[in-house]
Amino acid sequence: MIDDKTADAILQTKLDAISAKHLHVKRLDWLRKWNKLVDFLAIAVPAIYFTFRILAKGTAAGPFIEHIWEVLAGFLLVLTILKVAYGWQERAQKHGTLLGENIGLAGQAGNLLSERQTVSPESARLFFLLAESIEGNDRELFGRLSEEDRKYAYREGLKELKVDCTRCKSSPWEFIPGSCQQCGNTPKS
Ligand SMILES: [Zn+2]
């Protein structure tokens, strides 16, 4: 059996895991978009260049094509350097892994809470250990989160759990940017 205090902590952990899930999805979407663009340009830029070069050979458009090529090649080079230097591919993989782990953690929290009368305190202890390890990996990958991102993720977590903000009592569905430090909403008076 799990006491009320532990149940509250499990619910809070569930909310944190769902919030983290939304942050991972956001980062993953961004990284996938840019990774795809770099991969596409790496094929498209040379292909287009060679086609146009053959077509424009000996015509007045030749120098113009060369000029466009230089700009596109420069752009592609910058993107490729950014992709490698910031490890976009590896980061996307890590976000994907942690996304799955947070979903699993939130599910496990749900199971513990629905069976709280029969669950042993030992199971709860193991759950918190796992949560701690996943949260540590989240923090390492996210680095310093902006306030905006943190509040956005928190609101998405509230929506998923269908609850109001515990601090300002506002509903995450009615968002008017405000002073709440936890969810960024306007406190309900
Ligand atoms: Zn709030």
PDB file of C-alpha atoms and ligand atoms in Angstrom:
ATOM      1  CA  MET A   1       0.000   0.000   0.000  1.00  0.00           C
ATOM      2  CA  ILE A   2       1.179   3.494  -0.892  1.00  0.00           C
ATOM      3  CA  ASP A   3       0.466   6.435   1.452  1.00  0.00           C
ATOM      4  CA  ASP A   4      -0.963   9.786   0.280  1.00  0.00           C
ATOM      5  CA  LYS A   5       2.381  11.575   0.359  1.00  0.00           C
ATOM      6  CA  THR A   6       4.022   8.962  -1.874  1.00  0.00           C
ATOM      7  CA  ALA A   7       0.988   8.955  -4.201  1.00  0.00           C
ATOM      8  CA  ASP A   8       1.293  12.749  -4.591  1.00  0.00           C
ATOM      9  CA  ALA A   9       4.988  12.392  -5.389  1.00  0.00           C
ATOM     10  CA  ILE A  10       4.224   9.693  -7.997  1.00  0.00           C
ATOM     11  CA  LEU A  11       1.608  11.957  -9.594  1.00  0.00           C
ATOM     12  CA  GLN A  12       4.093  14.832  -9.680  1.00  0.00           C
ATOM     13  CA  THR A  13       6.682  12.531 -11.285  1.00  0.00           C
ATOM     14  CA  LYS A  14       4.086  11.499 -13.852  1.00  0.00           C
ATOM     15  CA  LEU A  15       3.423  15.155 -14.678  1.00  0.00           C
ATOM     16  CA  ASP A  16       7.169  15.823 -14.986  1.00  0.00           C
ATOM     17  CA  ALA A  17       7.585  12.821 -17.303  1.00  0.00           C
ATOM     18  CA  ILE A  18       4.708  13.965 -19.546  1.00  0.00           C
ATOM     19  CA  SER A  19       6.142  17.500 -19.615  1.00  0.00           C
ATOM     20  CA  ALA A  20       9.558  16.099 -20.570  1.00  0.00           C
ATOM     21  CA  LYS A  21       7.887  14.033 -23.303  1.00  0.00           C
ATOM     22  CA  HIS A  22       6.499  17.211 -24.892  1.00  0.00           C
ATOM     23  CA  LEU A  23       9.908  18.878 -24.785  1.00  0.00           C
ATOM     24  CA  HIS A  24      11.529  15.851 -26.429  1.00  0.00           C
ATOM     25  CA  VAL A  25       8.872  15.870 -29.159  1.00  0.00           C
ATOM     26  CA  LYS A  26       9.463  19.589 -29.765  1.00  0.00           C
ATOM     27  CA  ARG A  27      13.237  19.184 -30.045  1.00  0.00           C
ATOM     28  CA  LEU A  28      12.912  16.040 -32.102  1.00  0.00           C
ATOM     29  CA  ASP A  29      10.621  17.760 -34.630  1.00  0.00           C
ATOM     30  CA  TRP A  30      13.110  20.596 -34.988  1.00  0.00           C
ATOM     31  CA  LEU A  31      16.135  18.300 -35.378  1.00  0.00           C
ATOM     32  CA  ARG A  32      14.381  15.970 -37.822  1.00  0.00           C
ATOM     33  CA  LYS A  33      13.341  18.918 -39.980  1.00  0.00           C
ATOM     34  CA  TRP A  34      16.879  20.279 -40.208  1.00  0.00           C
ATOM     35  CA  ASN A  35      18.496  16.860 -40.626  1.00  0.00           C
ATOM     36  CA  LYS A  36      16.120  16.147 -43.500  1.00  0.00           C
ATOM     37  CA  LEU A  37      16.889  19.503 -45.114  1.00  0.00           C
ATOM     38  CA  VAL A  38      20.654  18.902 -44.951  1.00  0.00           C
ATOM     39  CA  ASP A  39      20.285  15.390 -46.381  1.00  0.00           C
ATOM     40  CA  PHE A  40      18.018  16.663 -49.139  1.00  0.00           C
ATOM     41  CA  LEU A  41      20.325  19.529 -50.100  1.00  0.00           C
ATOM     42  CA  ALA A  42      23.377  17.253 -50.100  1.00  0.00           C
ATOM     43  CA  ILE A  43      21.746  15.344 -52.960  1.00  0.00           C
ATOM     44  CA  ALA A  44      19.740  18.107 -54.627  1.00  0.00           C
ATOM     45  CA  VAL A  45      22.379  20.848 -54.839  1.00  0.00           C
ATOM     46  CA  PRO A  46      24.992  18.898 -56.859  1.00  0.00           C
ATOM     47  CA  ALA A  47      22.277  17.237 -58.970  1.00  0.00           C
ATOM     48  CA  ILE A  48      20.695  20.557 -59.922  1.00  0.00           C
ATOM     49  CA  TYR A  49      24.081  22.146 -60.488  1.00  0.00           C
ATOM     50  CA  PHE A  50      25.312  19.505 -62.920  1.00  0.00           C
ATOM     51  CA  THR A  51      22.029  19.504 -64.826  1.00  0.00           C
ATOM     52  CA  PHE A  52      22.010  23.263 -65.242  1.00  0.00           C
ATOM     53  CA  ARG A  53      25.693  23.396 -66.038  1.00  0.00           C
ATOM     54  CA  ILE A  54      25.228  21.026 -68.952  1.00  0.00           C
ATOM     55  CA  LEU A  55      22.177  22.937 -70.146  1.00  0.00           C
ATOM     56  CA  ALA A  56      23.861  26.332 -69.830  1.00  0.00           C
ATOM     57  CA  LYS A  57      27.186  25.307 -71.306  1.00  0.00           C
ATOM     58  CA  GLY A  58      28.459  27.907 -73.742  1.00  0.00           C
ATOM     59  CA  THR A  59      25.455  30.183 -73.158  1.00  0.00           C
ATOM     60  CA  ALA A  60      25.312  33.569 -71.436  1.00  0.00           C
ATOM     61  CA  ALA A  61      23.702  31.935 -68.386  1.00  0.00           C
ATOM     62  CA  GLY A  62      26.923  30.033 -67.590  1.00  0.00           C
ATOM     63  CA  PRO A  63      28.474  32.543 -65.159  1.00  0.00           C
ATOM     64  CA  PHE A  64      25.093  33.094 -63.507  1.00  0.00           C
ATOM     65  CA  ILE A  65      24.722  29.342 -62.853  1.00  0.00           C
ATOM     66  CA  GLU A  66      28.221  29.274 -61.356  1.00  0.00           C
ATOM     67  CA  HIS A  67      27.270  32.119 -59.051  1.00  0.00           C
ATOM     68  CA  ILE A  68      24.096  30.404 -57.833  1.00  0.00           C
ATOM     69  CA  TRP A  69      26.101  27.219 -57.299  1.00  0.00           C
ATOM     70  CA  GLU A  70      28.594  29.007 -55.080  1.00  0.00           C
ATOM     71  CA  VAL A  71      25.810  30.421 -52.895  1.00  0.00           C
ATOM     72  CA  LEU A  72      24.012  27.071 -52.594  1.00  0.00           C
ATOM     73  CA  ALA A  73      27.230  25.169 -51.949  1.00  0.00           C
ATOM     74  CA  GLY A  74      28.163  27.697 -49.249  1.00  0.00           C
ATOM     75  CA  PHE A  75      24.752  27.318 -47.613  1.00  0.00           C
ATOM     76  CA  LEU A  76      25.007  23.525 -47.735  1.00  0.00           C
ATOM     77  CA  LEU A  77      28.502  23.638 -46.252  1.00  0.00           C
ATOM     78  CA  VAL A  78      27.388  25.813 -43.329  1.00  0.00           C
ATOM     79  CA  LEU A  79      24.430  23.514 -42.590  1.00  0.00           C
ATOM     80  CA  THR A  80      26.603  20.403 -42.786  1.00  0.00           C
ATOM     81  CA  ILE A  81      29.145  21.923 -40.393  1.00  0.00           C
ATOM     82  CA  LEU A  82      26.350  22.821 -37.944  1.00  0.00           C
ATOM     83  CA  LYS A  83      24.870  19.332 -38.229  1.00  0.00           C
ATOM     84  CA  VAL A  84      28.188  17.643 -37.455  1.00  0.00           C
ATOM     85  CA  ALA A  85      29.428  20.151 -34.876  1.00  0.00           C
ATOM     86  CA  TYR A  86      26.221  20.066 -32.837  1.00  0.00           C
ATOM     87  CA  GLY A  87      25.649  16.346 -33.397  1.00  0.00           C
ATOM     88  CA  TRP A  88      22.091  16.844 -34.699  1.00  0.00           C
ATOM     89  CA  GLN A  89      21.791  13.199 -35.732  1.00  0.00           C
ATOM     90  CA  GLU A  90      22.999  11.816 -32.387  1.00  0.00           C
ATOM     91  CA  ARG A  91      20.881  14.312 -30.458  1.00  0.00           C
ATOM     92  CA  ALA A  92      17.793  13.276 -32.408  1.00  0.00           C
ATOM     93  CA  GLN A  93      18.473   9.644 -31.481  1.00  0.00           C
ATOM     94  CA  LYS A  94      18.915  10.518 -27.800  1.00  0.00           C
ATOM     95  CA  HIS A  95      15.692  12.559 -27.775  1.00  0.00           C
ATOM     96  CA  GLY A  96      13.914   9.585 -29.361  1.00  0.00           C
ATOM     97  CA  THR A  97      15.203   7.204 -26.684  1.00  0.00           C
ATOM     98  CA  LEU A  98      14.352   9.504 -23.782  1.00  0.00           C
ATOM     99  CA  LEU A  99      10.955  10.241 -25.292  1.00  0.00           C
ATOM    100  CA  GLY A 100      10.173   6.512 -25.077  1.00  0.00           C
ATOM    101  CA  GLU A 101      11.576   6.251 -21.540  1.00  0.00           C
ATOM    102  CA  ASN A 102       9.437   9.159 -20.310  1.00  0.00           C
ATOM    103  CA  ILE A 103       6.307   7.675 -21.874  1.00  0.00           C
ATOM    104  CA  GLY A 104       7.126   4.384 -20.116  1.00  0.00           C
ATOM    105  CA  LEU A 105       7.699   6.203 -16.821  1.00  0.00           C
ATOM    106  CA  ALA A 106       4.363   8.045 -17.035  1.00  0.00           C
ATOM    107  CA  GLY A 107       2.637   4.720 -17.771  1.00  0.00           C
ATOM    108  CA  GLN A 108       4.338   3.081 -14.816  1.00  0.00           C
ATOM    109  CA  ALA A 109       3.220   5.948 -12.558  1.00  0.00           C
ATOM    110  CA  GLY A 110      -0.339   5.395 -13.738  1.00  0.00           C
ATOM    111  CA  ASN A 111      -0.128   1.683 -12.922  1.00  0.00           C
ATOM    112  CA  LEU A 112       1.270   2.332  -9.436  1.00  0.00           C
ATOM    113  CA  LEU A 113      -1.485   4.843  -8.690  1.00  0.00           C
ATOM    114  CA  SER A 114      -4.305   2.649  -9.944  1.00  0.00           C
ATOM    115  CA  GLU A 115      -3.047  -0.282  -7.864  1.00  0.00           C
ATOM    116  CA  ARG A 116      -1.910   1.757  -4.887  1.00  0.00           C
ATOM    117  CA  GLN A 117      -3.807  -0.421  -2.372  1.00  0.00           C
ATOM    118  CA  THR A 118      -1.782  -3.505  -3.273  1.00  0.00           C
ATOM    119  CA  VAL A 119       1.535  -2.025  -4.442  1.00  0.00           C
ATOM    120  CA  SER A 120       4.523  -2.437  -2.101  1.00  0.00           C
ATOM    121  CA  PRO A 121       6.553   0.576  -0.936  1.00  0.00           C
ATOM    122  CA  GLU A 122       9.552  -1.179  -2.496  1.00  0.00           C
ATOM    123  CA  SER A 123       7.967  -0.881  -5.964  1.00  0.00           C
ATOM    124  CA  ALA A 124       7.459   2.829  -5.366  1.00  0.00           C
ATOM    125  CA  ARG A 125      11.082   3.174  -4.277  1.00  0.00           C
ATOM    126  CA  LEU A 126      12.306   1.480  -7.473  1.00  0.00           C
ATOM    127  CA  PHE A 127      10.014   3.720  -9.515  1.00  0.00           C
ATOM    128  CA  PHE A 128      11.578   6.853  -8.003  1.00  0.00           C
ATOM    129  CA  LEU A 129      15.079   5.512  -8.655  1.00  0.00           C
ATOM    130  CA  LEU A 130      14.221   4.951 -12.303  1.00  0.00           C
ATOM    131  CA  ALA A 131      12.595   8.397 -12.533  1.00  0.00           C
ATOM    132  CA  GLU A 132      15.702  10.016 -11.079  1.00  0.00           C
ATOM    133  CA  SER A 133      17.941   8.343 -13.617  1.00  0.00           C
ATOM    134  CA  ILE A 134      15.715   9.349 -16.560  1.00  0.00           C
ATOM    135  CA  GLU A 135      15.393  12.920 -15.270  1.00  0.00           C
ATOM    136  CA  GLY A 136      19.180  13.117 -15.002  1.00  0.00           C
ATOM    137  CA  ASN A 137      19.535  12.080 -18.646  1.00  0.00           C
ATOM    138  CA  ASP A 138      16.822  14.589 -19.639  1.00  0.00           C
ATOM    139  CA  ARG A 139      18.658  17.405 -17.900  1.00  0.00           C
ATOM    140  CA  GLU A 140      21.956  16.457 -19.493  1.00  0.00           C
ATOM    141  CA  LEU A 141      20.448  16.497 -22.979  1.00  0.00           C
ATOM    142  CA  PHE A 142      18.292  19.624 -22.592  1.00  0.00           C
ATOM    143  CA  GLY A 143      20.976  21.666 -20.878  1.00  0.00           C
ATOM    144  CA  ARG A 144      19.590  24.938 -19.555  1.00  0.00           C
ATOM    145  CA  LEU A 145      15.927  25.151 -20.487  1.00  0.00           C
ATOM    146  CA  SER A 146      14.400  28.507 -21.265  1.00  0.00           C
ATOM    147  CA  GLU A 147      11.565  29.597 -18.956  1.00  0.00           C
ATOM    148  CA  GLU A 148       9.303  29.675 -21.994  1.00  0.00           C
ATOM    149  CA  ASP A 149      10.032  26.034 -22.885  1.00  0.00           C
ATOM    150  CA  ARG A 150       9.708  24.858 -19.299  1.00  0.00           C
ATOM    151  CA  LYS A 151       6.304  26.535 -18.849  1.00  0.00           C
ATOM    152  CA  TYR A 152       5.092  25.331 -22.240  1.00  0.00           C
ATOM    153  CA  ALA A 153       5.992  21.741 -21.339  1.00  0.00           C
ATOM    154  CA  TYR A 154       4.322  22.082 -17.944  1.00  0.00           C
ATOM    155  CA  ARG A 155       1.070  23.310 -19.527  1.00  0.00           C
ATOM    156  CA  GLU A 156       1.113  20.437 -22.013  1.00  0.00           C
ATOM    157  CA  GLY A 157       1.554  18.059 -19.056  1.00  0.00           C
ATOM    158  CA  LEU A 158      -1.421  19.630 -17.256  1.00  0.00           C
ATOM    159  CA  LYS A 159      -3.549  19.265 -20.380  1.00  0.00           C
ATOM    160  CA  GLU A 160      -2.700  15.603 -20.688  1.00  0.00           C
ATOM    161  CA  LEU A 161      -3.509  14.921 -17.034  1.00  0.00           C
ATOM    162  CA  LYS A 162      -6.662  17.077 -17.380  1.00  0.00           C
ATOM    163  CA  VAL A 163      -5.831  19.128 -14.284  1.00  0.00           C
ATOM    164  CA  ASP A 164      -5.414  22.823 -13.489  1.00  0.00           C
ATOM    165  CA  CYS A 165      -2.133  24.390 -12.427  1.00  0.00           C
ATOM    166  CA  THR A 166      -1.423  23.455  -8.800  1.00  0.00           C
ATOM    167  CA  ARG A 167       0.044  26.879  -8.096  1.00  0.00           C
ATOM    168  CA  CYS A 168      -2.245  29.416  -9.813  1.00  0.00           C
ATOM    169  CA  LYS A 169      -5.334  27.224 -10.363  1.00  0.00           C
ATOM    170  CA  SER A 170      -5.658  28.381 -13.982  1.00  0.00           C
ATOM    171  CA  SER A 171      -6.727  26.004 -16.718  1.00  0.00           C
ATOM    172  CA  PRO A 172      -4.020  25.118 -19.256  1.00  0.00           C
ATOM    173  CA  TRP A 173      -6.734  25.216 -21.948  1.00  0.00           C
ATOM    174  CA  GLU A 174      -7.356  28.914 -21.396  1.00  0.00           C
ATOM    175  CA  PHE A 175      -3.932  30.368 -21.842  1.00  0.00           C
ATOM    176  CA  ILE A 176      -3.345  34.092 -21.427  1.00  0.00           C
ATOM    177  CA  PRO A 177       0.365  34.766 -20.780  1.00  0.00           C
ATOM    178  CA  GLY A 178       0.620  35.863 -17.165  1.00  0.00           C
ATOM    179  CA  SER A 179       2.599  35.871 -13.964  1.00  0.00           C
ATOM    180  CA  CYS A 180       2.464  32.222 -12.814  1.00  0.00           C
ATOM    181  CA  GLN A 181       6.059  31.022 -12.412  1.00  0.00           C
ATOM    182  CA  GLN A 182       5.013  27.428 -12.856  1.00  0.00           C
ATOM    183  CA  CYS A 183       2.781  27.448 -15.938  1.00  0.00           C
ATOM    184  CA  GLY A 184       3.156  30.984 -17.329  1.00  0.00           C
ATOM    185  CA  ASN A 185      -0.613  31.531 -17.281  1.00  0.00           C
ATOM    186  CA  THR A 186      -2.646  34.299 -15.690  1.00  0.00           C
ATOM    187  CA  PRO A 187      -3.520  33.210 -12.116  1.00  0.00           C
ATOM    188  CA  LYS A 188      -7.190  32.545 -11.495  1.00  0.00           C
ATOM    189  CA  SER A 189      -8.508  35.058  -9.007  1.00  0.00           C
TER     190      SER A 189
HETATM  191 ZN    ZN B   1       0.067  28.318 -12.997  1.00  0.00          ZN
END
